[in-house]
Amino acid sequence: MKATFLRVFVASLTLIAGVSAFAQAGGGLRVNIPFDFVVGTQKLTAGQYSIEESQNNGLVTLYGVDSKQTAIVLTEPSAARVSDTDAHLTFEKHNGATYLVRVLSNTGSPRELVLHSTK
């Protein structure tokens, strides 16, 4: 039961963030994330973010449009999924915190982030 709830919750978060994403000129994304979340070990507040991916080294950078918060994380390639048709973000909830775990930009190359615990 708990596993089913978690899957539904994660799917809902993906939809919320994915629907709010749109492509920017230059290959980046701009997203509206309506909840606080964690990227790597950094806590970020809800709001609009510009997301850019470096094709050379796997770095993903999130810039807070209003909050001016910035997070840079190292990612690794991820296997493409059948649902990977549009740019979107995937979040998972662990120990009461919501983590960004996957980024699919408009370049079509999915990237996974490594989860870290925040204490």
PDB file of C-alpha atoms in Angstrom:
ATOM      1  CA  MET A   1       0.000   0.000   0.000  1.00  0.00           C
ATOM      2  CA  LYS A   2       2.778   2.418   0.959  1.00  0.00           C
ATOM      3  CA  ALA A   3       4.710   1.604  -2.240  1.00  0.00           C
ATOM      4  CA  THR A   4       1.604   2.261  -4.358  1.00  0.00           C
ATOM      5  CA  PHE A   5       1.031   5.606  -2.657  1.00  0.00           C
ATOM      6  CA  LEU A   6       4.667   6.575  -3.234  1.00  0.00           C
ATOM      7  CA  ARG A   7       4.444   5.722  -6.960  1.00  0.00           C
ATOM      8  CA  VAL A   8       1.255   7.777  -7.334  1.00  0.00           C
ATOM      9  CA  PHE A   9       2.829  10.676  -5.440  1.00  0.00           C
ATOM     10  CA  VAL A  10       5.987  10.608  -7.583  1.00  0.00           C
ATOM     11  CA  ALA A  11       3.911  10.437 -10.760  1.00  0.00           C
ATOM     12  CA  SER A  12       1.867  13.421  -9.572  1.00  0.00           C
ATOM     13  CA  LEU A  13       5.004  15.455  -8.864  1.00  0.00           C
ATOM     14  CA  THR A  14       6.379  14.584 -12.290  1.00  0.00           C
ATOM     15  CA  LEU A  15       3.175  15.787 -13.921  1.00  0.00           C
ATOM     16  CA  ILE A  16       3.088  18.997 -11.908  1.00  0.00           C
ATOM     17  CA  ALA A  17       6.675  19.906 -12.755  1.00  0.00           C
ATOM     18  CA  GLY A  18       6.494  18.558 -16.309  1.00  0.00           C
ATOM     19  CA  VAL A  19       3.378  20.511 -17.249  1.00  0.00           C
ATOM     20  CA  SER A  20       5.024  23.691 -16.010  1.00  0.00           C
ATOM     21  CA  ALA A  21       8.196  23.184 -18.083  1.00  0.00           C
ATOM     22  CA  PHE A  22       8.838  24.875 -21.364  1.00  0.00           C
ATOM     23  CA  ALA A  23      11.866  25.186 -23.625  1.00  0.00           C
ATOM     24  CA  GLN A  24      13.962  28.321 -23.751  1.00  0.00           C
ATOM     25  CA  ALA A  25      16.095  29.538 -26.593  1.00  0.00           C
ATOM     26  CA  GLY A  26      19.549  28.018 -26.276  1.00  0.00           C
ATOM     27  CA  GLY A  27      18.381  24.580 -25.179  1.00  0.00           C
ATOM     28  CA  GLY A  28      17.573  25.280 -21.527  1.00  0.00           C
ATOM     29  CA  LEU A  29      14.319  24.853 -19.647  1.00  0.00           C
ATOM     30  CA  ARG A  30      12.281  27.188 -17.517  1.00  0.00           C
ATOM     31  CA  VAL A  31      10.091  25.463 -14.949  1.00  0.00           C
ATOM     32  CA  ASN A  32       7.703  26.482 -12.220  1.00  0.00           C
ATOM     33  CA  ILE A  33       8.161  24.157  -9.249  1.00  0.00           C
ATOM     34  CA  PRO A  34       5.302  24.686  -6.768  1.00  0.00           C
ATOM     35  CA  PHE A  35       7.007  23.093  -3.750  1.00  0.00           C
ATOM     36  CA  ASP A  36      10.330  23.248  -1.876  1.00  0.00           C
ATOM     37  CA  PHE A  37      12.789  20.584  -3.013  1.00  0.00           C
ATOM     38  CA  VAL A  38      16.358  19.308  -2.675  1.00  0.00           C
ATOM     39  CA  VAL A  39      18.981  19.191  -5.429  1.00  0.00           C
ATOM     40  CA  GLY A  40      22.052  17.226  -4.370  1.00  0.00           C
ATOM     41  CA  THR A  41      22.510  18.492  -0.825  1.00  0.00           C
ATOM     42  CA  GLN A  42      20.992  21.949  -1.349  1.00  0.00           C
ATOM     43  CA  LYS A  43      17.451  22.896  -0.343  1.00  0.00           C
ATOM     44  CA  LEU A  44      15.684  25.169  -2.824  1.00  0.00           C
ATOM     45  CA  THR A  45      12.418  27.049  -2.411  1.00  0.00           C
ATOM     46  CA  ALA A  46       9.363  26.802  -4.631  1.00  0.00           C
ATOM     47  CA  GLY A  47       9.390  29.074  -7.664  1.00  0.00           C
ATOM     48  CA  GLN A  48      10.543  29.517 -11.239  1.00  0.00           C
ATOM     49  CA  TYR A  49      13.881  27.997 -12.237  1.00  0.00           C
ATOM     50  CA  SER A  50      15.988  28.107 -15.348  1.00  0.00           C
ATOM     51  CA  ILE A  51      17.693  24.748 -15.936  1.00  0.00           C
ATOM     52  CA  GLU A  52      20.732  24.288 -18.140  1.00  0.00           C
ATOM     53  CA  GLU A  53      22.602  21.090 -18.934  1.00  0.00           C
ATOM     54  CA  SER A  54      26.244  20.917 -19.966  1.00  0.00           C
ATOM     55  CA  GLN A  55      26.659  18.358 -22.736  1.00  0.00           C
ATOM     56  CA  ASN A  56      30.392  17.965 -22.051  1.00  0.00           C
ATOM     57  CA  ASN A  57      30.562  17.051 -18.375  1.00  0.00           C
ATOM     58  CA  GLY A  58      27.050  16.152 -17.173  1.00  0.00           C
ATOM     59  CA  LEU A  59      26.595  19.220 -14.980  1.00  0.00           C
ATOM     60  CA  VAL A  60      23.037  20.458 -14.512  1.00  0.00           C
ATOM     61  CA  THR A  61      22.564  24.003 -13.220  1.00  0.00           C
ATOM     62  CA  LEU A  62      19.359  25.371 -11.696  1.00  0.00           C
ATOM     63  CA  TYR A  63      18.974  29.156 -11.361  1.00  0.00           C
ATOM     64  CA  GLY A  64      16.150  30.595  -9.269  1.00  0.00           C
ATOM     65  CA  VAL A  65      14.520  33.305 -11.408  1.00  0.00           C
ATOM     66  CA  ASP A  66      13.000  35.088  -8.398  1.00  0.00           C
ATOM     67  CA  SER A  67      14.869  33.564  -5.464  1.00  0.00           C
ATOM     68  CA  LYS A  68      18.328  33.920  -7.065  1.00  0.00           C
ATOM     69  CA  GLN A  69      19.222  30.509  -5.594  1.00  0.00           C
ATOM     70  CA  THR A  70      21.619  28.404  -7.658  1.00  0.00           C
ATOM     71  CA  ALA A  71      22.392  24.689  -7.527  1.00  0.00           C
ATOM     72  CA  ILE A  72      24.922  22.838  -9.661  1.00  0.00           C
ATOM     73  CA  VAL A  73      24.909  19.038  -9.616  1.00  0.00           C
ATOM     74  CA  LEU A  74      26.763  16.299 -11.391  1.00  0.00           C
ATOM     75  CA  THR A  75      24.547  13.828 -13.229  1.00  0.00           C
ATOM     76  CA  GLU A  76      25.006  10.582 -15.083  1.00  0.00           C
ATOM     77  CA  PRO A  77      23.316   9.302 -18.230  1.00  0.00           C
ATOM     78  CA  SER A  78      20.054   7.457 -17.734  1.00  0.00           C
ATOM     79  CA  ALA A  79      18.256   4.954 -19.925  1.00  0.00           C
ATOM     80  CA  ALA A  80      15.447   6.484 -21.955  1.00  0.00           C
ATOM     81  CA  ARG A  81      11.897   5.531 -20.981  1.00  0.00           C
ATOM     82  CA  VAL A  82       8.811   5.151 -23.169  1.00  0.00           C
ATOM     83  CA  SER A  83       7.320   8.222 -21.453  1.00  0.00           C
ATOM     84  CA  ASP A  84      10.359  10.354 -22.379  1.00  0.00           C
ATOM     85  CA  THR A  85       8.733  12.400 -25.124  1.00  0.00           C
ATOM     86  CA  ASP A  86       8.797  15.922 -23.641  1.00  0.00           C
ATOM     87  CA  ALA A  87      11.222  17.739 -21.374  1.00  0.00           C
ATOM     88  CA  HIS A  88      10.368  17.183 -17.716  1.00  0.00           C
ATOM     89  CA  LEU A  89      11.701  16.770 -14.193  1.00  0.00           C
ATOM     90  CA  THR A  90      11.160  13.807 -11.899  1.00  0.00           C
ATOM     91  CA  PHE A  91      10.981  14.159  -8.121  1.00  0.00           C
ATOM     92  CA  GLU A  92      10.908  11.563  -5.357  1.00  0.00           C
ATOM     93  CA  LYS A  93      10.013  11.969  -1.710  1.00  0.00           C
ATOM     94  CA  HIS A  94      12.401  10.487   0.868  1.00  0.00           C
ATOM     95  CA  ASN A  95      12.353  11.044   4.629  1.00  0.00           C
ATOM     96  CA  GLY A  96       9.955  13.968   4.330  1.00  0.00           C
ATOM     97  CA  ALA A  97      11.986  15.846   1.688  1.00  0.00           C
ATOM     98  CA  THR A  98      11.278  16.058  -2.047  1.00  0.00           C
ATOM     99  CA  TYR A  99      14.349  15.411  -4.206  1.00  0.00           C
ATOM    100  CA  LEU A 100      14.979  16.185  -7.844  1.00  0.00           C
ATOM    101  CA  VAL A 101      16.200  12.836  -9.189  1.00  0.00           C
ATOM    102  CA  ARG A 102      15.988  13.055 -12.990  1.00  0.00           C
ATOM    103  CA  VAL A 103      16.119  15.697 -15.696  1.00  0.00           C
ATOM    104  CA  LEU A 104      15.025  15.245 -19.285  1.00  0.00           C
ATOM    105  CA  SER A 105      15.877  18.363 -21.256  1.00  0.00           C
ATOM    106  CA  ASN A 106      14.788  19.191 -24.762  1.00  0.00           C
ATOM    107  CA  THR A 107      18.035  17.610 -26.018  1.00  0.00           C
ATOM    108  CA  GLY A 108      16.369  14.261 -25.286  1.00  0.00           C
ATOM    109  CA  SER A 109      19.181  12.838 -23.159  1.00  0.00           C
ATOM    110  CA  PRO A 110      17.865  11.850 -19.710  1.00  0.00           C
ATOM    111  CA  ARG A 111      20.173  12.497 -16.744  1.00  0.00           C
ATOM    112  CA  GLU A 112      19.975  10.973 -13.239  1.00  0.00           C
ATOM    113  CA  LEU A 113      21.050  12.786 -10.065  1.00  0.00           C
ATOM    114  CA  VAL A 114      22.547  10.891  -7.152  1.00  0.00           C
ATOM    115  CA  LEU A 115      20.480  11.179  -3.951  1.00  0.00           C
ATOM    116  CA  HIS A 116      22.238  12.566  -0.873  1.00  0.00           C
ATOM    117  CA  SER A 117      20.875  12.702   2.628  1.00  0.00           C
ATOM    118  CA  THR A 118      20.354  16.143   4.147  1.00  0.00           C
ATOM    119  CA  LYS A 119      20.839  16.419   7.873  1.00  0.00           C
TER     120      LYS A 119
END
